[in-house]
Amino acid sequence: MNRTISTETINKVGETVKLNGWVHVRRNMGKIAFLDLRDRWGILQVVCVPAELDEQSIEVLKDIRPEFVLEIEGVVQARGEKQINKDMPTGTVEILAKKINILSKAATPPFEIENEDRQAGEELRLKHRYLDLRHERMKNNMIMRSRMMQFVRNFLHGQDFVEVHTPILSKSTPEGARDYLVPSRKFPGSFFALPQAPQQYKQMLMVAGMEKYFQIAPCFRDEDARADRSPGEFYQIDMEMSFVNQDDVLSLTEKMFTKMIKELWPDKKMTHSKWPRLDWQEVMDKYGTDKPDLRKDKNDANELAFAWIVNFPLFEKQAEDRESEEHFHGSTGAWAPSHNMFTRPKEEDLELLDSDPGKVKSYQHDLVLNGVEVGGGALRIYDAKIQEKVFDLIGFDAKKKEQFKHFLTAFKYGVPPHGGIAPGFDRLLSILQSEPTIREVIAFPLTADAKDPLMESPSEVAKEQLDDLGIQIKK
Ligand code: ASP
């Protein structure tokens, strides 16, 4: 007999079915036991009456406790009018058990599964993430994540984008955070860096003639946690396009997310059906921040106020104290790029690059949702001379420029005008799922202080491994 999933039973009244799942709750009523059997799709009530069960199943039933994994054969019965449970997708039926088999026993979990216990501390939840993910809410986050991924892929393929995987073992990139480094065994003393973003690769893919690239790209940044940031890794919907203007990038992104939200989050409503494009200076003057929260009712969990911020200055003053500065972006000089060092200045401001760099406006665009930055991007410089000038302004000496030699070399071979954006996949999803942190929408995130209590990483490694790499640990 093939397995029937919980939600399929509503169309099988009178049929004998085989079910698999976990015991969600067990209730005893005298000789009769009720088991709520849970699978990924739902919860189903199973009635266990000794007179209906074989000898072995009667014995087995005595042992059964929550979270045991079972195989049950039984008959689907319609519930009486009064027993119908409208809150359960399977609430019109129940299963009269005939045979029960324990596939796996389970120890008592360290926190309750059955009542969506949100009280357990994050450390404990992450230590037993495989149990935490059994919670309905967490399971839904994972399912919506998967559906969002599928939507984005389909949408962008539908727009003739090519999905390209760029290297994970990569080179240190100047996106503003510290790198995660990977020592090389073949070249002792040399390191790969995990990409903070595939920025240079995607620009070189434009030089390659790919024209429309995307990737749901893992990004690695060694930074301190905040609610909308996770230390370690996160994903961006990384996009780059050639021969486009800023409106092309903004309109495509807006169209994609508008359609996605309509399809996957139909209960959400947008404050503005056409997202406002706001001037950075005006926004700063009016709200004192470049991430304004434009919701009409901030208590409405379903309201989504998207806005574009444009006309950013190309540079901001570099902070004295690098440690405290979020917008370091690779600068070693007086000016730091507001977005990144590849952002194209506005043509009409090119002259100011020499005389008054602080006044130069750029083609940066930020996407803001309910007061949170959910994406950023820009049209890029495609003229090697301007790129070098920006390198000079952010204080790159010859040695630092040498690190971008490959990039400037690529620029010699015919660069199309290009631009793109990289909305944060987890960050957007966490807002759409009304979750307080992005860790809630990541299957196995690091804790806020950057460790994994489940696998207990980071961890020490064997001395032989370090010897291979020519590494000695400083005491
Ligand atoms: N690479 C940029 C970032 O990670 C996004 C972009 O400019 O497309 O912020």
GROMACS .gro file of C-alpha atoms and ligand atoms in nm:
model
  484
    1MET     CA    1   0.000   0.000   0.000
    2ASN     CA    2   0.131   0.347  -0.088
    3ARG     CA    3   0.158   0.612   0.177
    4THR     CA    4  -0.122   0.866   0.200
    5ILE     CA    5  -0.029   1.213   0.327
    6SER     CA    6  -0.241   1.368   0.597
    7THR     CA    7  -0.426   1.623   0.386
    8GLU     CA    8  -0.516   1.369   0.116
    9THR     CA    9  -0.736   1.176   0.356
   10ILE     CA   10  -1.026   1.422   0.328
   11ASN     CA   11  -1.101   1.280  -0.017
   12LYS     CA   12  -1.068   0.915   0.090
   13VAL     CA   13  -1.357   0.856   0.326
   14GLY     CA   14  -1.425   0.483   0.358
   15GLU     CA   15  -1.083   0.383   0.220
   16THR     CA   16  -0.809   0.198   0.403
   17VAL     CA   17  -0.490   0.404   0.403
   18LYS     CA   18  -0.131   0.383   0.524
   19LEU     CA   19  -0.001   0.689   0.708
   20ASN     CA   20   0.341   0.801   0.825
   21GLY     CA   21   0.432   1.077   1.063
   22TRP     CA   22   0.523   1.197   1.411
   23VAL     CA   23   0.300   1.183   1.716
   24HIS     CA   24   0.207   1.545   1.779
   25VAL     CA   25  -0.016   1.485   2.080
   26ARG     CA   26  -0.149   1.178   2.258
   27ARG     CA   27  -0.476   1.191   2.452
   28ASN     CA   28  -0.615   0.898   2.649
   29MET     CA   29  -0.989   0.866   2.708
   30GLY     CA   30  -1.032   0.551   2.912
   31LYS     CA   31  -0.943   0.259   2.682
   32ILE     CA   32  -0.943   0.476   2.370
   33ALA     CA   33  -0.636   0.674   2.268
   34PHE     CA   34  -0.636   0.967   2.029
   35LEU     CA   35  -0.314   1.034   1.841
   36ASP     CA   36  -0.260   1.352   1.646
   37LEU     CA   37  -0.029   1.238   1.370
   38ARG     CA   38   0.180   1.511   1.209
   39ASP     CA   39   0.347   1.510   0.870
   40ARG     CA   40   0.481   1.803   0.669
   41TRP     CA   41   0.138   1.878   0.529
   42GLY     CA   42  -0.075   1.874   0.838
   43ILE     CA   43  -0.209   1.700   1.145
   44LEU     CA   44  -0.455   1.417   1.143
   45GLN     CA   45  -0.659   1.267   1.424
   46VAL     CA   46  -0.616   0.892   1.465
   47VAL     CA   47  -0.854   0.701   1.692
   48CYS     CA   48  -0.710   0.389   1.853
   49VAL     CA   49  -0.980   0.152   1.985
   50PRO     CA   50  -0.844  -0.179   2.123
   51ALA     CA   51  -1.127  -0.380   1.965
   52GLU     CA   52  -1.023  -0.258   1.617
   53LEU     CA   53  -0.649  -0.328   1.659
   54ASP     CA   54  -0.450  -0.649   1.626
   55GLU     CA   55  -0.273  -0.795   1.933
   56GLN     CA   56   0.066  -0.650   1.849
   57SER     CA   57  -0.068  -0.301   1.789
   58ILE     CA   58  -0.245  -0.302   2.125
   59GLU     CA   59   0.092  -0.370   2.290
   60VAL     CA   60   0.272  -0.111   2.079
   61LEU     CA   61   0.013   0.154   2.161
   62LYS     CA   62   0.106   0.141   2.530
   63ASP     CA   63   0.456   0.275   2.455
   64ILE     CA   64   0.367   0.553   2.218
   65ARG     CA   65   0.466   0.903   2.325
   66PRO     CA   66   0.496   1.240   2.154
   67GLU     CA   67   0.742   1.266   1.863
   68PHE     CA   68   0.756   0.890   1.803
   69VAL     CA   69   0.759   0.812   1.430
   70LEU     CA   70   0.477   0.579   1.332
   71GLU     CA   71   0.330   0.384   1.050
   72ILE     CA   72  -0.045   0.345   1.083
   73GLU     CA   73  -0.293   0.156   0.875
   74GLY     CA   74  -0.654   0.252   0.922
   75VAL     CA   75  -0.986   0.347   0.770
   76VAL     CA   76  -1.076   0.708   0.689
   77GLN     CA   77  -1.404   0.803   0.855
   78ALA     CA   78  -1.613   1.115   0.818
   79ARG     CA   79  -1.651   1.297   1.150
   80GLY     CA   80  -1.997   1.359   1.291
   81GLU     CA   81  -2.135   1.713   1.247
   82LYS     CA   82  -2.042   1.809   1.604
   83GLN     CA   83  -1.689   1.667   1.582
   84ILE     CA   84  -1.589   1.865   1.273
   85ASN     CA   85  -1.290   2.089   1.349
   86LYS     CA   86  -1.295   2.389   1.114
   87ASP     CA   87  -0.947   2.502   1.226
   88MET     CA   88  -0.783   2.187   1.093
   89PRO     CA   89  -0.744   2.120   0.718
   90THR     CA   90  -0.818   1.755   0.797
   91GLY     CA   91  -1.093   1.845   1.046
   92THR     CA   92  -1.372   1.669   0.855
   93VAL     CA   93  -1.220   1.322   0.895
   94GLU     CA   94  -1.045   1.094   1.139
   95ILE     CA   95  -0.867   0.763   1.104
   96LEU     CA   96  -0.980   0.448   1.277
   97ALA     CA   97  -0.651   0.267   1.337
   98LYS     CA   98  -0.619  -0.102   1.248
   99LYS     CA   99  -0.242  -0.153   1.270
  100ILE     CA  100   0.023   0.054   1.445
  101ASN     CA  101   0.393   0.019   1.400
  102ILE     CA  102   0.667   0.225   1.568
  103LEU     CA  103   0.937   0.320   1.315
  104SER     CA  104   1.139   0.528   1.563
  105LYS     CA  105   1.114   0.610   1.929
  106ALA     CA  106   1.184   0.961   2.054
  107ALA     CA  107   1.328   1.103   2.372
  108THR     CA  108   1.140   1.387   2.539
  109PRO     CA  109   1.236   1.701   2.343
  110PRO     CA  110   1.414   1.981   2.536
  111PHE     CA  111   1.127   2.217   2.446
  112GLU     CA  112   0.769   2.160   2.344
  113ILE     CA  113   0.693   2.104   1.981
  114GLU     CA  114   0.321   2.082   2.010
  115ASN     CA  115   0.235   2.428   2.138
  116GLU     CA  116   0.475   2.632   1.925
  117ASP     CA  117   0.685   2.710   2.228
  118ARG     CA  118   0.862   3.037   2.149
  119GLN     CA  119   1.000   3.071   2.500
  120ALA     CA  120   1.304   2.851   2.457
  121GLY     CA  121   1.621   3.060   2.424
  122GLU     CA  122   1.777   3.096   2.081
  123GLU     CA  123   2.087   2.900   2.180
  124LEU     CA  124   1.874   2.599   2.280
  125ARG     CA  125   1.654   2.629   1.972
  126LEU     CA  126   1.959   2.634   1.747
  127LYS     CA  127   2.130   2.350   1.932
  128HIS     CA  128   1.827   2.137   1.843
  129ARG     CA  129   1.733   2.317   1.522
  130TYR     CA  130   1.597   1.991   1.373
  131LEU     CA  131   1.334   2.003   1.649
  132ASP     CA  132   1.280   2.377   1.628
  133LEU     CA  133   1.205   2.335   1.258
  134ARG     CA  134   0.921   2.099   1.350
  135HIS     CA  135   0.728   2.403   1.473
  136GLU     CA  136   0.456   2.497   1.231
  137ARG     CA  137   0.582   2.854   1.205
  138MET     CA  138   0.940   2.753   1.130
  139LYS     CA  139   0.830   2.489   0.882
  140ASN     CA  140   0.624   2.752   0.701
  141ASN     CA  141   0.923   2.984   0.690
  142MET     CA  142   1.122   2.711   0.516
  143ILE     CA  143   0.841   2.637   0.271
  144MET     CA  144   0.793   3.005   0.187
  145ARG     CA  145   1.167   3.040   0.142
  146SER     CA  146   1.163   2.758  -0.109
  147ARG     CA  147   0.863   2.903  -0.292
  148MET     CA  148   1.020   3.249  -0.304
  149MET     CA  149   1.338   3.098  -0.447
  150GLN     CA  150   1.138   2.917  -0.712
  151PHE     CA  151   0.938   3.231  -0.797
  152VAL     CA  152   1.248   3.446  -0.841
  153ARG     CA  153   1.417   3.183  -1.054
  154ASN     CA  154   1.115   3.140  -1.277
  155PHE     CA  155   1.052   3.511  -1.307
  156LEU     CA  156   1.408   3.599  -1.403
  157HIS     CA  157   1.442   3.307  -1.641
  158GLY     CA  158   1.118   3.429  -1.795
  159GLN     CA  159   1.294   3.763  -1.852
  160ASP     CA  160   1.580   3.581  -2.028
  161PHE     CA  161   1.830   3.607  -1.743
  162VAL     CA  162   2.108   3.349  -1.712
  163GLU     CA  163   2.178   3.202  -1.368
  164VAL     CA  164   2.552   3.176  -1.311
  165HIS     CA  165   2.737   3.034  -1.013
  166THR     CA  166   3.037   3.246  -0.925
  167PRO     CA  167   3.322   3.112  -0.706
  168ILE     CA  168   3.292   3.062  -0.332
  169LEU     CA  169   3.666   3.024  -0.298
  170SER     CA  170   3.726   3.375  -0.408
  171LYS     CA  171   3.931   3.682  -0.340
  172SER     CA  172   3.888   3.943  -0.073
  173THR     CA  173   3.623   4.190  -0.197
  174PRO     CA  174   3.565   4.542  -0.071
  175GLU     CA  175   3.198   4.533   0.029
  176GLY     CA  176   3.247   4.690   0.367
  177ALA     CA  177   3.275   4.404   0.613
  178ARG     CA  178   3.556   4.179   0.724
  179ASP     CA  179   3.627   3.877   0.507
  180TYR     CA  180   3.609   3.513   0.601
  181LEU     CA  181   3.945   3.379   0.493
  182VAL     CA  182   4.031   3.027   0.377
  183PRO     CA  183   4.398   2.931   0.391
  184SER     CA  184   4.547   2.772   0.081
  185ARG     CA  185   4.739   2.445   0.123
  186LYS     CA  186   4.910   2.466  -0.215
  187PHE     CA  187   5.027   2.818  -0.154
  188PRO     CA  188   5.110   2.842   0.216
  189GLY     CA  189   5.063   3.193   0.348
  190SER     CA  190   4.804   3.272   0.079
  191PHE     CA  191   4.432   3.287   0.139
  192PHE     CA  192   4.109   3.268  -0.046
  193ALA     CA  193   3.827   3.486   0.080
  194LEU     CA  194   3.462   3.386   0.081
  195PRO     CA  195   3.278   3.643  -0.131
  196GLN     CA  196   3.101   3.924   0.053
  197ALA     CA  197   2.911   3.964  -0.274
  198PRO     CA  198   2.986   3.850  -0.630
  199GLN     CA  199   3.021   4.215  -0.734
  200GLN     CA  200   3.334   4.195  -0.948
  201TYR     CA  201   3.236   3.863  -1.101
  202LYS     CA  202   2.898   3.990  -1.208
  203GLN     CA  203   3.054   4.295  -1.366
  204MET     CA  204   3.304   4.075  -1.548
  205LEU     CA  205   3.013   3.861  -1.667
  206MET     CA  206   2.883   4.178  -1.832
  207VAL     CA  207   3.221   4.222  -2.001
  208ALA     CA  208   3.179   3.859  -2.107
  209GLY     CA  209   2.858   3.949  -2.289
  210MET     CA  210   2.614   3.766  -2.061
  211GLU     CA  211   2.390   4.077  -2.066
  212LYS     CA  212   2.141   3.954  -1.806
  213TYR     CA  213   2.280   3.765  -1.507
  214PHE     CA  214   2.132   3.659  -1.180
  215GLN     CA  215   2.221   3.431  -0.895
  216ILE     CA  216   2.065   3.363  -0.559
  217ALA     CA  217   2.408   3.423  -0.422
  218PRO     CA  218   2.552   3.323  -0.087
  219CYS     CA  219   2.739   3.616   0.066
  220PHE     CA  220   2.976   3.590   0.360
  221ARG     CA  221   3.046   3.881   0.590
  222ASP     CA  222   3.221   3.873   0.921
  223GLU     CA  223   3.022   4.142   1.095
  224ASP     CA  224   2.838   4.189   1.419
  225ALA     CA  225   2.477   4.079   1.429
  226ARG     CA  226   2.177   4.307   1.424
  227ALA     CA  227   1.814   4.216   1.377
  228ASP     CA  228   1.833   4.264   1.000
  229ARG     CA  229   2.181   4.122   0.970
  230SER     CA  230   2.321   3.787   1.053
  231PRO     CA  231   2.685   3.719   1.112
  232GLY     CA  232   2.822   3.467   0.868
  233GLU     CA  233   2.627   3.397   0.555
  234PHE     CA  234   2.314   3.520   0.389
  235TYR     CA  235   2.171   3.525   0.039
  236GLN     CA  236   2.116   3.802  -0.210
  237ILE     CA  237   1.917   3.801  -0.532
  238ASP     CA  238   2.216   3.924  -0.724
  239MET     CA  239   2.136   4.076  -1.065
  240GLU     CA  240   2.330   4.261  -1.332
  241MET     CA  241   2.220   4.386  -1.672
  242SER     CA  242   2.391   4.549  -1.968
  243PHE     CA  243   2.272   4.843  -2.178
  244VAL     CA  244   2.022   4.952  -1.914
  245ASN     CA  245   1.939   5.276  -1.743
  246GLN     CA  246   1.843   5.314  -1.380
  247ASP     CA  247   1.473   5.299  -1.458
  248ASP     CA  248   1.520   4.957  -1.623
  249VAL     CA  249   1.678   4.814  -1.307
  250LEU     CA  250   1.420   4.967  -1.075
  251SER     CA  251   1.118   4.879  -1.288
  252LEU     CA  252   1.221   4.516  -1.330
  253THR     CA  253   1.282   4.471  -0.957
  254GLU     CA  254   0.952   4.638  -0.873
  255LYS     CA  255   0.763   4.422  -1.121
  256MET     CA  256   0.922   4.103  -0.986
  257PHE     CA  257   0.843   4.171  -0.621
  258THR     CA  258   0.496   4.307  -0.688
  259LYS     CA  259   0.405   3.988  -0.872
  260MET     CA  260   0.576   3.771  -0.613
  261ILE     CA  261   0.391   3.925  -0.321
  262LYS     CA  262   0.058   3.904  -0.500
  263GLU     CA  263   0.113   3.534  -0.569
  264LEU     CA  264   0.285   3.418  -0.251
  265TRP     CA  265   0.163   3.665   0.013
  266PRO     CA  266  -0.188   3.756  -0.107
  267ASP     CA  267  -0.286   3.898   0.235
  268LYS     CA  268  -0.021   4.169   0.218
  269LYS     CA  269  -0.113   4.509   0.081
  270MET     CA  270   0.117   4.771  -0.060
  271THR     CA  271   0.098   5.130   0.056
  272HIS     CA  272   0.201   5.249  -0.291
  273SER     CA  273   0.120   5.042  -0.599
  274LYS     CA  274   0.384   5.244  -0.782
  275TRP     CA  275   0.681   5.265  -0.550
  276PRO     CA  276   0.790   5.624  -0.486
  277ARG     CA  277   1.139   5.723  -0.604
  278LEU     CA  278   1.271   5.962  -0.348
  279ASP     CA  279   1.562   6.199  -0.363
  280TRP     CA  280   1.824   6.113  -0.102
  281GLN     CA  281   1.874   6.471   0.015
  282GLU     CA  282   1.502   6.535   0.048
  283VAL     CA  283   1.456   6.213   0.242
  284MET     CA  284   1.742   6.299   0.476
  285ASP     CA  285   1.599   6.647   0.536
  286LYS     CA  286   1.250   6.517   0.597
  287TYR     CA  287   1.313   6.197   0.795
  288GLY     CA  288   1.671   6.228   0.917
  289THR     CA  289   1.744   5.880   0.778
  290ASP     CA  290   1.774   5.726   0.433
  291LYS     CA  291   1.558   5.432   0.539
  292PRO     CA  292   1.224   5.602   0.605
  293ASP     CA  293   0.929   5.394   0.720
  294LEU     CA  294   0.645   5.510   0.496
  295ARG     CA  295   0.369   5.284   0.630
  296LYS     CA  296   0.037   5.455   0.697
  297ASP     CA  297  -0.035   5.222   0.990
  298LYS     CA  298   0.274   5.083   1.157
  299ASN     CA  299   0.062   4.840   1.359
  300ASP     CA  300  -0.073   4.671   1.048
  301ALA     CA  301   0.138   4.358   1.005
  302ASN     CA  302   0.023   4.327   0.643
  303GLU     CA  303   0.118   4.673   0.521
  304LEU     CA  304   0.421   4.696   0.294
  305ALA     CA  305   0.563   5.039   0.216
  306PHE     CA  306   0.831   5.003  -0.050
  307ALA     CA  307   1.030   5.302  -0.167
  308TRP     CA  308   1.332   5.369  -0.384
  309ILE     CA  309   1.597   5.611  -0.269
  310VAL     CA  310   1.801   5.768  -0.550
  311ASN     CA  311   2.046   6.056  -0.610
  312PHE     CA  312   2.282   5.945  -0.338
  313PRO     CA  313   2.613   6.122  -0.300
  314LEU     CA  314   2.890   5.910  -0.452
  315PHE     CA  315   3.104   5.944  -0.141
  316GLU     CA  316   3.066   5.993   0.224
  317LYS     CA  317   3.332   6.118   0.462
  318GLN     CA  318   3.540   5.830   0.591
  319ALA     CA  319   3.499   5.776   0.961
  320GLU     CA  320   3.806   5.816   1.180
  321ASP     CA  321   3.739   5.492   1.358
  322ARG     CA  322   3.714   5.208   1.111
  323GLU     CA  323   3.583   4.969   1.373
  324SER     CA  324   3.270   5.169   1.438
  325GLU     CA  325   3.197   5.252   1.078
  326GLU     CA  326   2.948   5.051   0.883
  327HIS     CA  327   3.035   5.214   0.552
  328PHE     CA  328   3.400   5.135   0.528
  329HIS     CA  329   3.371   4.985   0.179
  330GLY     CA  330   3.737   4.932   0.126
  331SER     CA  331   3.840   5.294   0.152
  332THR     CA  332   4.175   5.392   0.295
  333GLY     CA  333   4.139   5.764   0.230
  334ALA     CA  334   3.932   6.062   0.330
  335TRP     CA  335   3.635   5.953   0.119
  336ALA     CA  336   3.451   5.623   0.131
  337PRO     CA  337   3.206   5.511  -0.137
  338SER     CA  338   2.847   5.551  -0.026
  339HIS     CA  339   2.756   5.217  -0.192
  340ASN     CA  340   3.065   5.062  -0.342
  341MET     CA  341   3.364   5.176  -0.540
  342PHE     CA  342   3.213   5.067  -0.872
  343THR     CA  343   2.915   5.304  -0.859
  344ARG     CA  344   2.883   5.540  -1.155
  345PRO     CA  345   2.885   5.914  -1.086
  346LYS     CA  346   2.623   6.126  -1.261
  347GLU     CA  347   2.762   6.259  -1.589
  348GLU     CA  348   2.680   6.618  -1.500
  349ASP     CA  349   2.889   6.590  -1.182
  350LEU     CA  350   3.202   6.439  -1.337
  351GLU     CA  351   3.386   6.770  -1.318
  352LEU     CA  352   3.327   6.786  -0.943
  353LEU     CA  353   3.531   6.469  -0.894
  354ASP     CA  354   3.841   6.687  -0.893
  355SER     CA  355   3.712   7.001  -0.730
  356ASP     CA  356   3.448   6.891  -0.481
  357PRO     CA  357   3.406   6.510  -0.454
  358GLY     CA  358   3.159   6.539  -0.168
  359LYS     CA  359   2.908   6.705  -0.402
  360VAL     CA  360   2.914   6.435  -0.671
  361LYS     CA  361   2.583   6.249  -0.704
  362SER     CA  362   2.566   5.890  -0.822
  363TYR     CA  363   2.345   5.628  -0.982
  364GLN     CA  364   2.310   5.434  -0.658
  365HIS     CA  365   1.963   5.304  -0.572
  366ASP     CA  366   1.849   5.161  -0.242
  367LEU     CA  367   1.528   4.971  -0.189
  368VAL     CA  368   1.362   5.039   0.144
  369LEU     CA  369   1.072   4.844   0.294
  370ASN     CA  370   0.898   4.951   0.614
  371GLY     CA  371   1.207   5.136   0.731
  372VAL     CA  372   1.454   4.859   0.647
  373GLU     CA  373   1.701   4.859   0.360
  374VAL     CA  374   1.618   4.543   0.163
  375GLY     CA  375   1.845   4.598  -0.134
  376GLY     CA  376   2.100   4.819  -0.296
  377GLY     CA  377   2.262   4.855  -0.631
  378ALA     CA  378   2.379   5.101  -0.890
  379LEU     CA  379   2.470   5.171  -1.246
  380ARG     CA  380   2.842   5.099  -1.264
  381ILE     CA  381   3.142   5.283  -1.392
  382TYR     CA  382   3.242   5.138  -1.731
  383ASP     CA  383   3.530   5.372  -1.808
  384ALA     CA  384   3.866   5.259  -1.667
  385LYS     CA  385   3.982   5.622  -1.626
  386ILE     CA  386   3.688   5.713  -1.405
  387GLN     CA  387   3.732   5.390  -1.211
  388GLU     CA  388   4.094   5.477  -1.144
  389LYS     CA  389   3.998   5.827  -1.037
  390VAL     CA  390   3.753   5.682  -0.782
  391PHE     CA  391   4.027   5.448  -0.658
  392ASP     CA  392   4.248   5.756  -0.607
  393LEU     CA  393   3.977   5.944  -0.422
  394ILE     CA  394   3.921   5.660  -0.179
  395GLY     CA  395   4.290   5.661  -0.110
  396PHE     CA  396   4.413   5.354  -0.298
  397ASP     CA  397   4.787   5.347  -0.339
  398ALA     CA  398   4.963   5.152  -0.613
  399LYS     CA  399   4.965   4.835  -0.405
  400LYS     CA  400   4.594   4.850  -0.336
  401LYS     CA  401   4.518   4.923  -0.701
  402GLU     CA  402   4.726   4.621  -0.793
  403GLN     CA  403   4.455   4.408  -0.627
  404PHE     CA  404   4.210   4.529  -0.893
  405LYS     CA  405   4.444   4.487  -1.188
  406HIS     CA  406   4.233   4.204  -1.332
  407PHE     CA  407   3.927   4.426  -1.317
  408LEU     CA  408   4.087   4.723  -1.491
  409THR     CA  409   4.241   4.487  -1.745
  410ALA     CA  410   3.898   4.345  -1.824
  411PHE     CA  411   3.784   4.702  -1.879
  412LYS     CA  412   4.024   4.729  -2.172
  413TYR     CA  413   3.833   4.477  -2.379
  414GLY     CA  414   3.497   4.637  -2.443
  415VAL     CA  415   3.276   4.700  -2.143
  416PRO     CA  416   2.903   4.752  -2.198
  417PRO     CA  417   2.732   5.012  -1.980
  418HIS     CA  418   2.578   4.805  -1.704
  419GLY     CA  419   2.410   4.813  -1.368
  420GLY     CA  420   2.229   4.598  -1.120
  421ILE     CA  421   2.098   4.542  -0.777
  422ALA     CA  422   2.111   4.281  -0.503
  423PRO     CA  423   1.801   4.258  -0.283
  424GLY     CA  424   1.866   4.067   0.036
  425PHE     CA  425   1.680   3.739   0.005
  426ASP     CA  426   1.661   3.651   0.377
  427ARG     CA  427   1.594   4.006   0.485
  428LEU     CA  428   1.300   4.050   0.249
  429LEU     CA  429   1.164   3.708   0.339
  430SER     CA  430   1.185   3.781   0.712
  431ILE     CA  431   0.973   4.095   0.668
  432LEU     CA  432   0.720   3.915   0.448
  433GLN     CA  433   0.696   3.638   0.707
  434SER     CA  434   0.668   3.897   0.988
  435GLU     CA  435   0.971   3.752   1.163
  436PRO     CA  436   1.178   3.966   1.399
  437THR     CA  437   1.519   3.851   1.271
  438ILE     CA  438   1.658   3.697   0.954
  439ARG     CA  439   1.778   3.399   1.158
  440GLU     CA  440   1.415   3.282   1.171
  441VAL     CA  441   1.406   3.228   0.795
  442ILE     CA  442   1.743   3.052   0.769
  443ALA     CA  443   1.743   2.678   0.831
  444PHE     CA  444   2.070   2.660   1.023
  445PRO     CA  445   2.187   3.013   1.110
  446LEU     CA  446   2.469   3.115   1.337
  447THR     CA  447   2.379   3.273   1.670
  448ALA     CA  448   2.406   3.649   1.710
  449ASP     CA  449   2.759   3.598   1.838
  450ALA     CA  450   2.860   3.399   1.530
  451LYS     CA  451   2.868   3.038   1.636
  452ASP     CA  452   2.669   2.729   1.555
  453PRO     CA  453   2.555   2.554   1.875
  454LEU     CA  454   2.436   2.250   1.674
  455MET     CA  455   2.757   2.145   1.499
  456GLU     CA  456   2.962   2.340   1.749
  457SER     CA  457   3.144   2.538   1.489
  458PRO     CA  458   3.378   2.714   1.464
  459SER     CA  459   3.593   2.442   1.610
  460GLU     CA  460   3.956   2.361   1.660
  461VAL     CA  461   4.120   2.140   1.400
  462ALA     CA  462   4.386   1.873   1.417
  463LYS     CA  463   4.748   1.983   1.435
  464GLU     CA  464   4.820   1.791   1.113
  465GLN     CA  465   4.563   2.001   0.930
  466LEU     CA  466   4.731   2.319   1.048
  467ASP     CA  467   5.073   2.183   0.957
  468ASP     CA  468   4.947   2.112   0.605
  469LEU     CA  469   4.848   2.474   0.580
  470GLY     CA  470   5.164   2.607   0.739
  471ILE     CA  471   4.960   2.767   1.015
  472GLN     CA  472   5.057   2.812   1.376
  473ILE     CA  473   4.808   2.937   1.636
  474LYS     CA  474   4.924   3.235   1.840
  475LYS     CA  475   4.865   3.177   2.210
  476ASP     N1  476   2.716   4.403  -0.444
  476ASP     C1  477   2.629   4.502  -0.387
  476ASP     C2  478   2.605   4.472  -0.238
  476ASP     O1  479   2.630   4.363  -0.193
  476ASP     C3  480   2.497   4.508  -0.452
  476ASP     C4  481   2.502   4.568  -0.589
  476ASP     O2  482   2.557   4.677  -0.606
  476ASP     O3  483   2.448   4.506  -0.680
  476ASP     O4  484   2.560   4.559  -0.166
   0.00000   0.00000   0.00000
